[in-house]
Amino acid sequence: EVQLVESGGGLIQPGRSLRLSCDASGFTFEDYAMHWVRQAPGKGLEWVSGIDWNSGVIDYAESVKGRFIISRDNAKNSLYLHMRMLRVEDTALYYCARDMAATGPYYLDYWGQGTLVTVSS
Amino acid sequence: EIVLTQSPGTLSLSPGERATLSCRASQSVSSNYLAWYQQKPGQAPRLLIYGASTRATGIPDRFSGSGSGTDFSFTISRLEPEDFVVYYCHQYGSSSTFGQGTRLEIK
């Protein structure tokens, strides 16, 4: 069974940094691209960032470019999102999602349950 | 960036009726790389349709998708009570973007 478990969320002040993690199991992690998608409270989905199977191709939404860094460790079956210079508008539930292919972006076939990031002073 | 505009924002229908949701792209979606997801309250999104018209594994045939280029639609042929939730379109032909969602509510 495919499982994606996010962690690392919490309450953080504007301007600070936070690192999210996503632990994957139930599939061969290195065979798939991975993504982060966020959802602000009561709002819709926003794609944040994606990374291909060997970290060769990385992409970001304009809203986070230059502030967020996506990475992965295939030996640990883990995906990460290092968020810097956090803003109030970054407050959201952050989902980890699996791409259907190694090279992405394609559709997202499995999602975690999300980790909540609240940016507030 | 390709902007996806979903309409209507909210659709009010009764169980047993047919629902048609629209997703319009600001520019042509490469290879019809468009997906639809369903999101129930408190849950992660669930993939329903990919490639504009292919149902994901285990998705009932009352759900269908169609369209190409910039105009796509998603149809539920006969609404069940559990279908009254939120639906999102997602293009993955040029980077990745989501529509703002359509909420299906019981009339």
mmCIF file of N, CA, C and O in Angstrom, chain B residues 18-22 34-37 48-56 59-67 72-78 83 87:
data_model
loop_
_atom_site.group_PDB
_atom_site.id
_atom_site.type_symbol
_atom_site.label_atom_id
_atom_site.label_comp_id
_atom_site.label_asym_id
_atom_site.label_seq_id
_atom_site.Cartn_x
_atom_site.Cartn_y
_atom_site.Cartn_z
ATOM 1 N N ARG B 18 -27.677 15.037 -13.532
ATOM 2 C CA ARG B 18 -26.398 15.027 -14.244
ATOM 3 C C ARG B 18 -25.673 16.332 -13.955
ATOM 4 O O ARG B 18 -26.275 17.404 -14.003
ATOM 5 N N ALA B 19 -24.370 16.238 -13.670
ATOM 6 C CA ALA B 19 -23.565 17.425 -13.394
ATOM 7 C C ALA B 19 -22.499 17.573 -14.459
ATOM 8 O O ALA B 19 -21.828 16.597 -14.808
ATOM 9 N N THR B 20 -22.344 18.795 -14.959
ATOM 10 C CA THR B 20 -21.283 19.074 -15.921
ATOM 11 C C THR B 20 -20.481 20.269 -15.432
ATOM 12 O O THR B 20 -21.035 21.351 -15.222
ATOM 13 N N LEU B 21 -19.188 20.058 -15.232
ATOM 14 C CA LEU B 21 -18.280 21.092 -14.748
ATOM 15 C C LEU B 21 -17.333 21.479 -15.878
ATOM 16 O O LEU B 21 -16.922 20.621 -16.670
ATOM 17 N N SER B 22 -16.955 22.737 -15.903
ATOM 18 C CA SER B 22 -16.100 23.238 -16.971
ATOM 19 C C SER B 22 -14.743 23.672 -16.428
ATOM 20 O O SER B 22 -14.635 24.154 -15.295
ATOM 21 N N LEU B 34 -4.600 16.934 -18.798
ATOM 22 C CA LEU B 34 -5.503 17.540 -17.832
ATOM 23 C C LEU B 34 -6.113 16.448 -16.970
ATOM 24 O O LEU B 34 -6.548 15.409 -17.485
ATOM 25 N N ALA B 35 -6.127 16.692 -15.664
ATOM 26 C CA ALA B 35 -6.675 15.733 -14.705
ATOM 27 C C ALA B 35 -7.775 16.390 -13.879
ATOM 28 O O ALA B 35 -7.855 17.620 -13.789
ATOM 29 N N TRP B 36 -8.606 15.542 -13.306
ATOM 30 C CA TRP B 36 -9.651 15.996 -12.390
ATOM 31 C C TRP B 36 -9.511 15.242 -11.069
ATOM 32 O O TRP B 36 -9.239 14.031 -11.050
ATOM 33 N N TYR B 37 -9.696 15.986 -9.968
ATOM 34 C CA TYR B 37 -9.608 15.411 -8.632
ATOM 35 C C TYR B 37 -10.877 15.751 -7.861
ATOM 36 O O TYR B 37 -11.486 16.798 -8.082
ATOM 37 N N LEU B 48 -9.389 11.329 -10.159
ATOM 38 C CA LEU B 48 -10.533 10.726 -10.843
ATOM 39 C C LEU B 48 -10.241 10.470 -12.322
ATOM 40 O O LEU B 48 -10.520 9.387 -12.838
ATOM 41 N N ILE B 49 -9.732 11.473 -13.000
ATOM 42 C CA ILE B 49 -9.555 11.450 -14.453
ATOM 43 C C ILE B 49 -8.173 11.984 -14.793
ATOM 44 O O ILE B 49 -7.721 12.955 -14.170
ATOM 45 N N TYR B 50 -7.490 11.389 -15.767
ATOM 46 C CA TYR B 50 -6.255 11.939 -16.286
ATOM 47 C C TYR B 50 -6.264 11.861 -17.805
ATOM 48 O O TYR B 50 -7.110 11.164 -18.384
ATOM 49 N N GLY B 51 -5.356 12.607 -18.424
ATOM 50 C CA GLY B 51 -5.349 12.639 -19.888
ATOM 51 C C GLY B 51 -6.666 13.117 -20.451
ATOM 52 O O GLY B 51 -7.080 12.693 -21.532
ATOM 53 N N ALA B 52 -7.341 13.970 -19.723
ATOM 54 C CA ALA B 52 -8.623 14.591 -20.081
ATOM 55 C C ALA B 52 -9.812 13.639 -20.008
ATOM 56 O O ALA B 52 -10.932 14.073 -19.709
ATOM 57 N N SER B 53 -9.605 12.336 -20.287
ATOM 58 C CA SER B 53 -10.773 11.457 -20.407
ATOM 59 C C SER B 53 -10.580 10.041 -19.870
ATOM 60 O O SER B 53 -11.522 9.242 -19.956
ATOM 61 N N THR B 54 -9.437 9.725 -19.316
ATOM 62 C CA THR B 54 -9.178 8.367 -18.825
ATOM 63 C C THR B 54 -9.483 8.283 -17.335
ATOM 64 O O THR B 54 -8.916 9.042 -16.543
ATOM 65 N N ARG B 55 -10.363 7.353 -16.979
ATOM 66 C CA ARG B 55 -10.669 7.178 -15.567
ATOM 67 C C ARG B 55 -9.524 6.492 -14.825
ATOM 68 O O ARG B 55 -8.934 5.526 -15.331
ATOM 69 N N ALA B 56 -9.229 6.984 -13.628
ATOM 70 C CA ALA B 56 -8.208 6.348 -12.803
ATOM 71 C C ALA B 56 -8.734 5.006 -12.285
ATOM 72 O O ALA B 56 -9.936 4.724 -12.333
ATOM 73 N N ILE B 59 -12.303 4.065 -10.355
ATOM 74 C CA ILE B 59 -13.274 5.167 -10.416
ATOM 75 C C ILE B 59 -14.520 4.707 -11.179
ATOM 76 O O ILE B 59 -14.405 4.184 -12.304
ATOM 77 N N PRO B 60 -15.705 4.886 -10.596
ATOM 78 C CA PRO B 60 -16.949 4.435 -11.248
ATOM 79 C C PRO B 60 -17.172 5.099 -12.600
ATOM 80 O O PRO B 60 -16.748 6.244 -12.816
ATOM 81 N N ASP B 61 -17.874 4.384 -13.482
ATOM 82 C CA ASP B 61 -18.054 4.912 -14.837
ATOM 83 C C ASP B 61 -19.091 6.028 -14.924
ATOM 84 O O ASP B 61 -19.324 6.569 -16.011
ATOM 85 N N ARG B 62 -19.701 6.410 -13.810
ATOM 86 C CA ARG B 62 -20.575 7.586 -13.853
ATOM 87 C C ARG B 62 -19.754 8.876 -13.939
ATOM 88 O O ARG B 62 -20.292 9.934 -14.243
ATOM 89 N N PHE B 63 -18.442 8.784 -13.691
ATOM 90 C CA PHE B 63 -17.541 9.920 -13.823
ATOM 91 C C PHE B 63 -16.881 9.865 -15.202
ATOM 92 O O PHE B 63 -16.346 8.819 -15.604
ATOM 93 N N SER B 64 -16.887 10.998 -15.919
ATOM 94 C CA SER B 64 -16.232 11.022 -17.221
ATOM 95 C C SER B 64 -15.666 12.405 -17.496
ATOM 96 O O SER B 64 -16.098 13.403 -16.905
ATOM 97 N N GLY B 65 -14.688 12.448 -18.388
ATOM 98 C CA GLY B 65 -14.084 13.716 -18.768
ATOM 99 C C GLY B 65 -13.948 13.794 -20.271
ATOM 100 O O GLY B 65 -13.873 12.767 -20.958
ATOM 101 N N SER B 66 -13.923 15.017 -20.769
ATOM 102 C CA SER B 66 -13.751 15.221 -22.206
ATOM 103 C C SER B 66 -13.121 16.576 -22.449
ATOM 104 O O SER B 66 -12.933 17.364 -21.512
ATOM 105 N N GLY B 67 -12.826 16.830 -23.729
ATOM 106 C CA GLY B 67 -12.292 18.133 -24.103
ATOM 107 C C GLY B 67 -10.889 18.046 -24.649
ATOM 108 O O GLY B 67 -10.232 17.001 -24.617
ATOM 109 N N PHE B 72 -12.235 22.008 -21.424
ATOM 110 C CA PHE B 72 -12.403 20.667 -20.879
ATOM 111 C C PHE B 72 -13.653 20.622 -20.010
ATOM 112 O O PHE B 72 -14.059 21.637 -19.438
ATOM 113 N N SER B 73 -14.244 19.437 -19.924
ATOM 114 C CA SER B 73 -15.408 19.288 -19.066
ATOM 115 C C SER B 73 -15.342 17.967 -18.316
ATOM 116 O O SER B 73 -14.672 17.015 -18.741
ATOM 117 N N PHE B 74 -16.042 17.948 -17.204
ATOM 118 C CA PHE B 74 -16.108 16.781 -16.329
ATOM 119 C C PHE B 74 -17.577 16.548 -16.041
ATOM 120 O O PHE B 74 -18.298 17.492 -15.697
ATOM 121 N N THR B 75 -18.021 15.312 -16.188
ATOM 122 C CA THR B 75 -19.440 15.001 -16.031
ATOM 123 C C THR B 75 -19.638 13.867 -15.042
ATOM 124 O O THR B 75 -18.894 12.875 -15.049
ATOM 125 N N ILE B 76 -20.630 14.039 -14.194
ATOM 126 C CA ILE B 76 -21.113 12.948 -13.338
ATOM 127 C C ILE B 76 -22.507 12.633 -13.841
ATOM 128 O O ILE B 76 -23.399 13.501 -13.777
ATOM 129 N N SER B 77 -22.718 11.442 -14.361
ATOM 130 C CA SER B 77 -23.957 11.142 -15.084
ATOM 131 C C SER B 77 -25.182 11.088 -14.170
ATOM 132 O O SER B 77 -26.254 11.578 -14.529
ATOM 133 N N ARG B 78 -25.009 10.491 -12.999
ATOM 134 C CA ARG B 78 -26.120 10.389 -12.032
ATOM 135 C C ARG B 78 -25.532 10.623 -10.642
ATOM 136 O O ARG B 78 -24.795 9.792 -10.122
ATOM 137 N N ASP B 83 -21.248 12.458 -3.853
ATOM 138 C CA ASP B 83 -20.595 13.246 -4.918
ATOM 139 C C ASP B 83 -20.646 14.749 -4.654
ATOM 140 O O ASP B 83 -20.009 15.526 -5.383
ATOM 141 N N TYR B 87 -14.464 19.717 -6.663
ATOM 142 C CA TYR B 87 -13.712 19.125 -7.767
ATOM 143 C C TYR B 87 -12.727 20.141 -8.332
ATOM 144 O O TYR B 87 -13.069 21.313 -8.490
#
